[in-house]
Tab-separated table of C-alpha atoms in Angstrom:
chain	number	residue	atom	x	y	z
A	1	MET	CA	-42.817	47.084	-74.974
A	2	SER	CA	-40.468	47.078	-77.957
A	3	ASP	CA	-39.006	43.777	-79.181
A	4	ALA	CA	-35.815	45.504	-80.313
A	5	PRO	CA	-32.686	44.474	-78.420
A	6	ARG	CA	-31.742	46.861	-75.677
A	7	GLN	CA	-28.647	48.819	-76.670
A	8	ARG	CA	-25.782	48.823	-74.178
A	9	ARG	CA	-25.255	52.351	-72.855
A	10	ALA	CA	-21.772	53.661	-73.448
A	11	PHE	CA	-19.529	54.119	-70.424
A	12	LEU	CA	-19.531	57.843	-69.551
A	13	GLY	CA	-22.257	58.388	-72.162
A	14	LEU	CA	-25.410	60.491	-71.807
A	15	LEU	CA	-27.142	59.836	-68.484
A	16	PRO	CA	-30.862	58.996	-68.339
A	17	LEU	CA	-32.804	62.207	-67.685
A	18	PRO	CA	-34.020	61.345	-64.138
A	19	GLU	CA	-30.482	60.312	-63.151
A	20	ARG	CA	-29.009	63.464	-64.647
A	21	THR	CA	-31.527	65.639	-62.765
A	22	ALA	CA	-30.785	63.923	-59.438
A	23	VAL	CA	-27.009	64.165	-59.935
A	24	ALA	CA	-27.221	67.835	-60.934
A	25	GLU	CA	-29.194	68.699	-57.784
A	26	ALA	CA	-26.737	66.832	-55.547
A	27	LEU	CA	-23.634	68.309	-57.133
A	28	ARG	CA	-24.953	71.872	-57.196
A	29	THR	CA	-25.098	71.971	-53.401
A	30	GLU	CA	-21.828	70.077	-52.998
A	31	THR	CA	-20.043	72.578	-55.250
A	32	VAL	CA	-21.179	75.569	-53.178
A	33	GLY	CA	-20.326	73.644	-50.014
A	34	GLY	CA	-16.925	72.848	-51.451
A	35	MET	CA	-16.160	76.549	-51.823
A	36	VAL	CA	-17.112	77.080	-48.166
A	37	LEU	CA	-14.970	74.057	-47.261
A	38	LEU	CA	-11.939	75.555	-49.031
A	39	ALA	CA	-12.479	78.858	-47.225
A	40	ALA	CA	-12.768	77.083	-43.838
A	41	ALA	CA	-9.580	75.097	-44.496
A	42	LEU	CA	-7.698	78.273	-45.399
A	43	VAL	CA	-8.977	80.030	-42.265
A	44	ALA	CA	-7.856	77.040	-40.167
A	45	LEU	CA	-4.364	77.074	-41.692
A	46	VAL	CA	-3.945	80.835	-41.285
A	47	TRP	CA	-5.330	80.779	-37.722
A	48	ALA	CA	-3.187	77.821	-36.643
A	49	ASN	CA	-0.046	79.467	-38.017
A	50	SER	CA	-0.727	82.931	-36.608
A	51	PRO	CA	0.154	84.505	-33.250
A	52	TRP	CA	-3.399	83.494	-32.159
A	53	ARG	CA	-2.694	79.745	-32.381
A	54	GLY	CA	-3.229	79.487	-28.623
A	55	LEU	CA	-6.790	80.767	-29.058
A	56	TYR	CA	-7.342	78.205	-31.833
A	57	GLU	CA	-6.271	75.394	-29.483
A	58	GLN	CA	-8.426	76.785	-26.666
A	59	VAL	CA	-11.534	76.868	-28.834
A	60	SER	CA	-10.811	73.421	-30.328
A	61	HIS	CA	-10.458	71.803	-26.906
A	62	PHE	CA	-13.282	73.670	-25.166
A	63	HIS	CA	-15.657	71.071	-23.648
A	64	PHE	CA	-19.421	71.233	-23.362
A	65	GLY	CA	-22.306	68.786	-23.290
A	66	ILE	CA	-24.132	66.488	-20.875
A	67	SER	CA	-21.639	64.550	-18.757
A	68	ALA	CA	-24.308	62.231	-17.311
A	69	LEU	CA	-25.019	60.931	-20.830
A	70	GLY	CA	-21.335	60.555	-21.714
A	71	LEU	CA	-21.581	63.502	-24.097
A	72	ASP	CA	-19.190	66.047	-22.562
A	73	LEU	CA	-17.080	66.559	-25.693
A	74	SER	CA	-14.616	69.112	-27.041
A	75	VAL	CA	-15.564	71.380	-29.918
A	76	ARG	CA	-13.271	69.328	-32.171
A	77	HIS	CA	-15.006	66.090	-31.139
A	78	TRP	CA	-18.475	67.585	-31.587
A	79	THR	CA	-17.596	68.501	-35.171
A	80	ALA	CA	-16.025	65.082	-35.910
A	81	ASP	CA	-18.523	62.851	-34.105
A	82	GLY	CA	-21.603	65.039	-34.290
A	83	LEU	CA	-21.665	67.278	-37.363
A	84	LEU	CA	-19.991	64.724	-39.648
A	85	THR	CA	-22.873	62.359	-38.848
A	86	LEU	CA	-25.018	64.633	-41.044
A	87	PHE	CA	-22.444	64.298	-43.827
A	88	PHE	CA	-22.551	60.503	-43.594
A	89	LEU	CA	-26.357	60.508	-43.329
A	90	VAL	CA	-26.556	62.314	-46.672
A	91	ALA	CA	-23.920	59.939	-48.096
A	92	GLY	CA	-26.002	56.969	-46.931
A	93	ILE	CA	-29.124	58.381	-48.630
A	94	GLU	CA	-27.166	58.976	-51.843
A	95	LEU	CA	-25.812	55.428	-51.764
A	96	LYS	CA	-29.337	54.040	-51.178
A	97	ARG	CA	-30.626	56.061	-54.125
A	98	GLU	CA	-27.816	54.790	-56.342
A	99	LEU	CA	-28.552	51.203	-55.295
A	100	VAL	CA	-32.313	51.453	-55.839
A	101	VAL	CA	-32.865	53.788	-58.798
A	102	GLY	CA	-29.395	54.990	-59.824
A	103	GLU	CA	-26.250	53.703	-61.485
A	104	LEU	CA	-25.732	50.870	-58.985
A	105	ARG	CA	-29.167	49.269	-59.324
A	106	THR	CA	-28.066	46.637	-61.869
A	107	PRO	CA	-24.827	44.628	-61.964
A	108	ALA	CA	-24.120	45.765	-65.527
A	109	THR	CA	-24.103	49.470	-64.687
A	110	ALA	CA	-22.646	49.005	-61.187
A	111	ALA	CA	-19.615	46.952	-62.220
A	112	LEU	CA	-17.477	49.807	-63.544
A	113	PRO	CA	-17.917	52.420	-60.791
A	114	VAL	CA	-17.813	49.821	-57.993
A	115	VAL	CA	-14.645	48.140	-59.300
A	116	ALA	CA	-13.082	51.564	-59.880
A	117	ALA	CA	-13.987	52.712	-56.357
A	118	LEU	CA	-12.761	49.511	-54.706
A	119	SER	CA	-9.495	49.660	-56.646
A	120	GLY	CA	-9.237	53.316	-55.668
A	121	MET	CA	-9.409	52.279	-52.018
A	122	VAL	CA	-7.237	49.158	-52.082
A	123	VAL	CA	-4.297	50.491	-54.117
A	124	PRO	CA	-3.714	53.631	-51.966
A	125	ALA	CA	-3.786	51.425	-48.868
A	126	LEU	CA	-1.223	49.099	-50.490
A	127	VAL	CA	0.977	52.060	-51.448
A	128	TYR	CA	0.893	53.250	-47.823
A	129	VAL	CA	1.687	49.775	-46.446
A	130	ALA	CA	4.529	49.280	-48.957
A	131	MET	CA	6.077	52.640	-48.084
A	132	ASN	CA	5.938	51.931	-44.348
A	133	ALA	CA	7.123	48.341	-44.681
A	134	ALA	CA	10.160	49.608	-46.598
A	135	GLY	CA	10.774	52.481	-44.181
A	136	ALA	CA	10.031	50.646	-40.926
A	137	GLY	CA	7.080	52.937	-40.251
A	138	SER	CA	3.685	52.334	-38.657
A	139	THR	CA	1.023	50.628	-40.774
A	140	HIS	CA	-1.808	52.029	-38.636
A	141	GLY	CA	-2.569	54.729	-41.194
A	142	TRP	CA	-3.279	52.430	-44.137
A	143	ALA	CA	-6.882	53.665	-44.400
A	144	VAL	CA	-6.076	57.391	-44.438
A	145	PRO	CA	-5.630	57.800	-48.241
A	146	MET	CA	-8.661	55.677	-49.162
A	147	ALA	CA	-11.530	58.180	-49.514
A	148	THR	CA	-12.250	60.922	-52.071
A	149	ASP	CA	-13.583	64.305	-50.914
A	150	ILE	CA	-16.318	65.088	-53.439
A	151	ALA	CA	-16.938	68.640	-52.137
A	152	PHE	CA	-13.259	69.597	-52.351
A	153	ALA	CA	-12.985	68.062	-55.847
A	154	LEU	CA	-16.059	69.915	-57.094
A	155	ALA	CA	-14.755	73.158	-55.593
A	156	VAL	CA	-11.570	72.724	-57.639
A	157	LEU	CA	-13.681	72.252	-60.782
A	158	ALA	CA	-15.707	75.356	-59.889
A	159	VAL	CA	-12.582	77.459	-59.393
A	160	LEU	CA	-11.348	76.282	-62.796
A	161	SER	CA	-14.729	77.183	-64.399
A	162	THR	CA	-14.754	73.832	-66.154
A	163	HIS	CA	-17.664	72.355	-68.102
A	164	LEU	CA	-17.278	68.714	-67.127
A	165	PRO	CA	-20.108	66.638	-68.700
A	166	ALA	CA	-22.728	65.211	-66.347
A	167	ALA	CA	-21.524	61.618	-66.894
A	168	LEU	CA	-18.004	62.435	-65.658
A	169	ARG	CA	-19.397	64.292	-62.640
A	170	ALA	CA	-21.772	61.413	-61.892
A	171	PHE	CA	-18.896	58.926	-62.105
A	172	LEU	CA	-16.890	61.050	-59.663
A	173	LEU	CA	-19.918	61.264	-57.327
A	174	THR	CA	-20.427	57.484	-57.425
A	175	LEU	CA	-16.744	56.894	-56.673
A	176	ALA	CA	-16.964	59.231	-53.684
A	177	VAL	CA	-20.198	57.661	-52.384
A	178	VAL	CA	-18.768	54.120	-52.532
A	179	ASP	CA	-15.551	55.472	-50.972
A	180	ASP	CA	-17.551	56.959	-48.108
A	181	LEU	CA	-19.259	53.631	-47.460
A	182	GLY	CA	-15.881	51.871	-47.510
A	183	ALA	CA	-14.453	54.464	-45.131
A	184	ILE	CA	-17.314	54.106	-42.655
A	185	LEU	CA	-16.944	50.297	-42.730
A	186	VAL	CA	-13.223	50.686	-42.043
A	187	ILE	CA	-13.963	53.048	-39.152
A	188	ALA	CA	-16.591	50.683	-37.731
A	189	VAL	CA	-14.445	47.548	-38.018
A	190	PHE	CA	-10.885	48.733	-37.430
A	191	PHE	CA	-11.263	51.795	-35.200
A	192	THR	CA	-13.705	50.424	-32.655
A	193	SER	CA	-12.607	49.512	-29.149
A	194	ASP	CA	-14.005	49.190	-25.602
A	195	LEU	CA	-17.476	48.214	-26.758
A	196	ASN	CA	-20.398	48.977	-24.481
A	197	LEU	CA	-22.772	46.165	-25.459
A	198	PRO	CA	-25.927	47.509	-23.727
A	199	ALA	CA	-25.511	50.893	-25.474
A	200	LEU	CA	-24.888	49.168	-28.822
A	201	ALA	CA	-27.956	46.989	-28.315
A	202	GLY	CA	-29.962	50.152	-27.678
A	203	ALA	CA	-28.603	51.727	-30.884
A	204	PHE	CA	-29.540	48.655	-32.943
A	205	ALA	CA	-32.995	48.571	-31.326
A	206	GLY	CA	-33.406	52.220	-32.328
A	207	LEU	CA	-32.428	51.404	-35.911
A	208	ILE	CA	-35.028	48.616	-35.978
A	209	VAL	CA	-37.693	51.078	-34.802
A	210	PHE	CA	-36.476	53.527	-37.477
A	211	TYR	CA	-36.853	50.790	-40.106
A	212	VAL	CA	-40.346	49.820	-38.911
A	213	LEU	CA	-41.501	53.454	-39.007
A	214	GLN	CA	-40.287	53.669	-42.612
A	215	ARG	CA	-42.034	50.437	-43.568
A	216	LEU	CA	-45.277	51.652	-41.991
A	217	ARG	CA	-44.943	54.936	-43.927
A	218	VAL	CA	-45.037	56.980	-40.706
A	219	ARG	CA	-44.359	60.642	-41.484
A	220	GLY	CA	-43.370	63.568	-39.266
A	221	TRP	CA	-39.985	64.875	-38.176
A	222	TRP	CA	-41.042	64.665	-34.501
A	223	TRP	CA	-40.734	60.866	-34.760
A	224	TYR	CA	-37.399	60.706	-36.523
A	225	VAL	CA	-35.336	63.553	-35.094
A	226	PRO	CA	-35.503	62.455	-31.405
A	227	LEU	CA	-35.049	58.818	-32.469
A	228	GLY	CA	-32.056	59.719	-34.658
A	229	VAL	CA	-30.404	61.700	-31.858
A	230	ALA	CA	-30.943	58.778	-29.455
A	231	ILE	CA	-29.436	56.305	-31.959
A	232	TRP	CA	-26.447	58.600	-32.456
A	233	ALA	CA	-25.844	59.021	-28.707
A	234	LEU	CA	-26.157	55.277	-28.048
A	235	MET	CA	-23.808	54.473	-30.942
A	236	TYR	CA	-21.242	56.935	-29.590
A	237	ASN	CA	-21.461	55.506	-26.074
A	238	GLY	CA	-21.361	51.988	-27.510
A	239	GLY	CA	-17.764	52.505	-28.619
A	240	VAL	CA	-18.494	52.631	-32.376
A	241	HIS	CA	-17.734	55.894	-34.150
A	242	ALA	CA	-20.968	57.877	-34.077
A	243	THR	CA	-20.895	58.644	-37.832
A	244	VAL	CA	-21.801	54.983	-38.429
A	245	ALA	CA	-25.275	55.867	-37.143
A	246	GLY	CA	-25.629	58.444	-39.914
A	247	VAL	CA	-24.863	55.978	-42.709
A	248	ALA	CA	-27.146	53.346	-41.160
A	249	MET	CA	-30.122	55.725	-41.005
A	250	GLY	CA	-29.398	56.974	-44.524
A	251	LEU	CA	-29.495	53.423	-45.874
A	252	ILE	CA	-32.793	52.738	-44.076
A	253	LEU	CA	-34.609	55.817	-45.400
A	254	ARG	CA	-36.863	55.014	-48.354
A	255	THR	CA	-35.648	56.583	-51.610
A	256	THR	CA	-38.471	55.444	-53.915
A	257	ARG	CA	-41.755	57.298	-54.274
A	258	ASP	CA	-45.144	55.864	-53.396
A	259	LYS	CA	-48.010	56.665	-55.711
A	260	GLY	CA	-49.001	60.283	-55.230
A	261	GLU	CA	-45.783	61.287	-53.477
A	262	ASP	CA	-43.872	64.285	-54.812
A	263	ALA	CA	-40.689	63.106	-53.085
A	264	SER	CA	-39.588	60.097	-51.057
A	265	PRO	CA	-38.476	60.445	-47.403
A	266	GLY	CA	-34.871	60.041	-48.516
A	267	GLU	CA	-35.226	62.762	-51.150
A	268	ARG	CA	-36.888	65.153	-48.693
A	269	THR	CA	-34.266	64.490	-46.016
A	270	ALA	CA	-31.360	64.882	-48.431
A	271	HIS	CA	-32.877	68.085	-49.835
A	272	LEU	CA	-33.131	69.548	-46.317
A	273	LEU	CA	-29.825	68.302	-44.925
A	274	ARG	CA	-27.478	68.524	-47.913
A	275	PRO	CA	-27.057	72.329	-47.626
A	276	VAL	CA	-26.475	72.003	-43.856
A	277	SER	CA	-24.004	69.152	-44.389
A	278	ALA	CA	-22.094	70.780	-47.239
A	279	GLY	CA	-22.294	74.388	-46.055
A	280	VAL	CA	-22.018	74.029	-42.265
A	281	ALA	CA	-21.089	70.572	-40.957
A	282	VAL	CA	-18.141	69.735	-43.219
A	283	PRO	CA	-16.626	73.260	-43.212
A	284	LEU	CA	-16.799	73.414	-39.391
A	285	PHE	CA	-15.102	70.015	-39.193
A	286	ALA	CA	-12.415	71.308	-41.565
A	287	LEU	CA	-11.998	74.450	-39.465
A	288	PHE	CA	-11.038	72.422	-36.400
A	289	ALA	CA	-9.294	69.514	-38.165
A	290	ALA	CA	-7.154	71.283	-40.772
A	291	GLY	CA	-5.386	73.675	-38.416
A	292	VAL	CA	-1.888	72.207	-38.689
A	293	SER	CA	1.435	73.957	-38.312
A	294	ILE	CA	2.901	74.630	-41.739
A	295	SER	CA	6.660	75.019	-41.454
A	296	ALA	CA	9.755	73.815	-43.273
A	297	ALA	CA	10.181	71.125	-40.619
A	298	ALA	CA	6.564	69.945	-40.955
A	299	LEU	CA	6.789	69.787	-44.747
A	300	GLY	CA	10.154	68.059	-44.454
A	301	ASP	CA	8.535	65.370	-42.288
A	302	VAL	CA	6.012	64.689	-45.061
A	303	LEU	CA	8.850	63.900	-47.449
A	304	THR	CA	11.133	62.014	-45.066
A	305	ARG	CA	8.936	60.069	-42.614
A	306	PRO	CA	7.328	56.910	-44.014
A	307	GLU	CA	3.865	57.469	-42.495
A	308	PRO	CA	3.108	60.934	-43.954
A	309	LEU	CA	4.938	60.108	-47.192
A	310	GLY	CA	2.816	56.960	-47.524
A	311	VAL	CA	-0.344	59.057	-47.096
A	312	ALA	CA	0.706	61.657	-49.678
A	313	LEU	CA	1.800	59.048	-52.243
A	314	GLY	CA	-1.317	56.983	-51.536
A	315	LEU	CA	-3.523	59.957	-52.431
A	316	VAL	CA	-1.595	61.140	-55.492
A	317	VAL	CA	-0.195	57.903	-56.949
A	318	GLY	CA	-2.317	55.166	-55.368
A	319	LYS	CA	-5.677	56.760	-56.167
A	320	THR	CA	-4.678	57.442	-59.772
A	321	ILE	CA	-3.366	53.939	-60.447
A	322	GLY	CA	-6.231	52.276	-58.574
A	323	ILE	CA	-9.119	54.125	-60.245
A	324	LEU	CA	-7.643	54.242	-63.754
A	325	GLY	CA	-6.448	50.625	-63.623
A	326	GLY	CA	-9.660	49.332	-62.059
A	327	THR	CA	-11.827	51.199	-64.572
A	328	TYR	CA	-9.804	49.978	-67.558
A	329	LEU	CA	-9.827	46.340	-66.426
A	330	ALA	CA	-13.547	46.449	-65.604
A	331	ALA	CA	-14.289	47.975	-69.015
A	332	ARG	CA	-12.303	45.249	-70.759
A	333	PHE	CA	-13.966	42.507	-68.709
A	334	THR	CA	-17.516	43.827	-69.251
A	335	LYS	CA	-16.817	44.850	-72.873
A	336	ALA	CA	-18.076	48.342	-72.042
A	337	ARG	CA	-17.716	50.905	-74.812
A	338	LEU	CA	-16.163	54.207	-73.782
A	339	ASN	CA	-18.117	57.245	-74.952
A	340	PRO	CA	-16.502	58.014	-78.351
A	341	ASP	CA	-16.503	61.742	-77.515
A	342	LEU	CA	-14.173	61.067	-74.570
A	343	ALA	CA	-10.836	59.320	-74.115
A	344	TRP	CA	-9.021	57.401	-71.391
A	345	ALA	CA	-7.143	60.647	-70.725
A	346	ASP	CA	-10.420	61.945	-69.253
A	347	VAL	CA	-10.669	58.967	-66.895
A	348	PHE	CA	-7.024	59.577	-65.965
A	349	ALA	CA	-7.801	63.223	-65.099
A	350	LEU	CA	-10.762	62.116	-62.998
A	351	ALA	CA	-8.613	59.521	-61.210
A	352	VAL	CA	-6.054	62.201	-60.323
A	353	LEU	CA	-8.841	64.509	-59.104
A	354	ALA	CA	-10.124	61.687	-56.857
A	355	GLY	CA	-6.794	61.897	-55.018
A	356	ILE	CA	-8.263	64.826	-53.089
A	357	GLY	CA	-9.015	63.042	-49.825
A	358	PHE	CA	-9.508	65.889	-47.419
A	359	THR	CA	-12.464	65.428	-45.024
A	360	VAL	CA	-12.620	61.664	-44.435
A	361	ALA	CA	-8.828	61.348	-44.655
A	362	LEU	CA	-8.455	63.875	-41.831
A	363	LEU	CA	-11.066	62.010	-39.784
A	364	ILE	CA	-9.366	58.621	-40.208
A	365	GLY	CA	-5.960	60.226	-39.582
A	366	GLU	CA	-7.136	61.438	-36.163
A	367	LEU	CA	-8.474	57.959	-35.343
A	368	ALA	CA	-5.373	56.105	-36.569
A	369	PHE	CA	-2.869	58.369	-34.824
A	370	PRO	CA	-4.097	59.399	-31.345
A	371	ASP	CA	-0.760	61.048	-30.530
A	372	PRO	CA	-1.135	64.769	-31.425
A	373	ALA	CA	2.378	65.050	-32.907
A	374	ASP	CA	1.807	62.077	-35.219
A	375	ALA	CA	-1.664	63.333	-36.125
A	376	GLU	CA	-0.226	66.738	-37.088
A	377	ARG	CA	2.194	65.121	-39.525
A	378	ILE	CA	-0.552	62.980	-41.048
A	379	LYS	CA	-2.798	66.026	-41.459
A	380	ALA	CA	0.037	67.875	-43.172
A	381	ALA	CA	0.461	64.887	-45.496
A	382	VAL	CA	-3.272	64.897	-46.308
A	383	LEU	CA	-3.047	68.599	-47.163
A	384	VAL	CA	0.073	68.138	-49.287
A	385	GLY	CA	-1.377	65.113	-51.101
A	386	SER	CA	-4.759	66.730	-51.701
A	387	VAL	CA	-3.288	70.017	-52.948
A	388	THR	CA	-0.861	68.133	-55.223
A	389	ALA	CA	-3.702	66.023	-56.653
A	390	ALA	CA	-5.809	69.159	-57.149
A	391	GLY	CA	-2.974	70.954	-58.981
A	392	LEU	CA	-2.231	68.030	-61.302
A	393	ALA	CA	-5.925	67.464	-61.998
A	394	ALA	CA	-6.377	71.165	-62.787
A	395	LEU	CA	-3.732	70.952	-65.503
A	396	LEU	CA	-5.228	67.766	-66.977
A	397	VAL	CA	-8.828	69.009	-66.909
A	398	LYS	CA	-7.989	72.432	-68.344
A	399	ARG	CA	-6.190	70.765	-71.244
A	400	ARG	CA	-9.429	69.004	-72.250
A	401	ASN	CA	-11.876	71.763	-71.321
A	402	GLY	CA	-12.651	72.661	-74.938
A	403	ILE	CA	-14.063	69.179	-75.482
A	404	TYR	CA	-15.914	69.295	-72.167
A	405	ARG	CA	-17.469	72.655	-73.051
A	406	ARG	CA	-18.800	71.321	-76.367
A	407	LEU	CA	-20.309	68.216	-74.707
A	408	TYR	CA	-21.744	70.256	-71.833
A	409	GLU	CA	-23.405	72.757	-74.170
A	410	GLU	CA	-24.819	69.939	-76.283
A	411	GLU	CA	-26.334	68.108	-73.312
A	412	THR	CA	-27.810	71.277	-71.733
A	413	ARG	CA	-29.143	73.023	-74.873
A	414	ASP	CA	-32.909	73.674	-74.574
A	415	GLU	CA	-33.954	75.758	-77.589
A	416	ASP	CA	-37.688	75.245	-77.073
A	417	ALA	CA	-37.350	76.254	-73.378
A	418	ASP	CA	-39.542	73.392	-72.145
A	419	GLY	CA	-37.180	72.419	-69.334
A	420	VAL	CA	-35.964	69.259	-71.082
A	421	PRO	CA	-32.600	69.329	-72.915
A	422	ASP	CA	-33.080	68.882	-76.653
A	423	VAL	CA	-30.701	65.908	-76.852
A	424	TYR	CA	-33.196	63.790	-74.873
A	425	GLN	CA	-36.104	64.763	-77.129
A	426	ARG	CA	-34.104	63.900	-80.245
A	427	ARG	CA	-33.546	60.419	-78.826
A	428	ASP	CA	-37.120	60.019	-77.595
A	429	PRO	CA	-39.683	62.513	-78.992
A	430	GLN	CA	-42.208	61.453	-76.322
A	431	ILE	CA	-40.059	63.057	-73.603
A	432	GLY	CA	-41.467	66.478	-72.879
A	433	SER	CA	-43.160	68.233	-70.076
A	434	ALA	CA	-44.270	64.953	-68.494
A	435	SER	CA	-42.831	64.199	-65.111
A	436	ALA	CA	-40.042	61.719	-64.566
A	437	PRO	CA	-41.092	58.073	-64.282
A	438	ASP	CA	-42.486	57.069	-60.926
A	439	HIS	CA	-40.424	54.481	-59.060
A	440	SER	CA	-43.035	53.028	-56.750
A	441	ASP	CA	-43.372	50.028	-54.540
A	442	GLY	CA	-39.655	49.917	-53.768
A	443	HIS	CA	-37.936	50.372	-50.480
């Protein structure tokens, strides 16, 4: 081991190779899923504003399931409570990976993204509360503008054909992952009522069994799939939003590799489920959640009623101020050095892009406003805020895309075609065809 002092890695600098590989794999699927998500949202909007709106409502409210188990749900509820559990399961695995082997594993590297994410949740909520306190509106929707939709944001970048460096994409991913955890905690704590304690006890017992199976290194989907479905059903009947079960199981899954393992259980599960989550679960949720009536009156409500206006401003203004301000203060406090090839304008563009709060914002909006008329206005506000944030971010990112292209080409250039970008071999000539370091003995 070298006695030389360990150099502090620049904020938004070159990622370690294993981290860059993991982030690239995650974002590749999310980007494709984001395009499907955009298509599903557009179909929902067109369908809900067409002469066939009645059919849309019929399909959305069609019930099926097992009544004896308390699972006779509408199509809309199956997508929100069932399919989104897969989304949160993958988010839980990603968070576990970040905590164990990723950017959040040490306080020094975790400080910036965590502070930025927390600020990006708190400030939008404060903007919403301030708007509704001033306008005598309802404060129930304070959590709606808190979360970033990573798939939607990446789809915007894909449409723009940008070349955002891996560090900026990883920072955006970390913000979204921490946001998702914050959102699920908010759902669990603030949108839980009529608890069924025996069902909850059963769900927690199932999670303990899940944990023990992981500790004992038990393998085989036939153990985990029935157990996971049982945990989900018990959590739903327990009065806690069923997506909480997804995050809990994701955090339990082991994300480090034992000696001789090609992939950890978390890696294998995420690899299998991420395409289903990004390409099927989230788009189907969007299809039945984004179908709002777009009219002059509906758009006028967004600008005149305090609740929807608070949501829209929370996404566009609150997210930007929260993430940019939190990042800047954390960088000053930790004496982090911004990558000299980038500028605070790039963090500003990323903060604006994080104002796209589509999927989780729609979910929390439905929970916060049970009345369909109120929910419609909140959904319209989420759409307006997210589209506004996307448009502003597009202008900001495009303005800097020449710099991004140069950095992207530099960090992906592989002239010797050995599968390892040349920039890593210049920094460490020993890096070559050898496999990534093995993270063993962790849980």
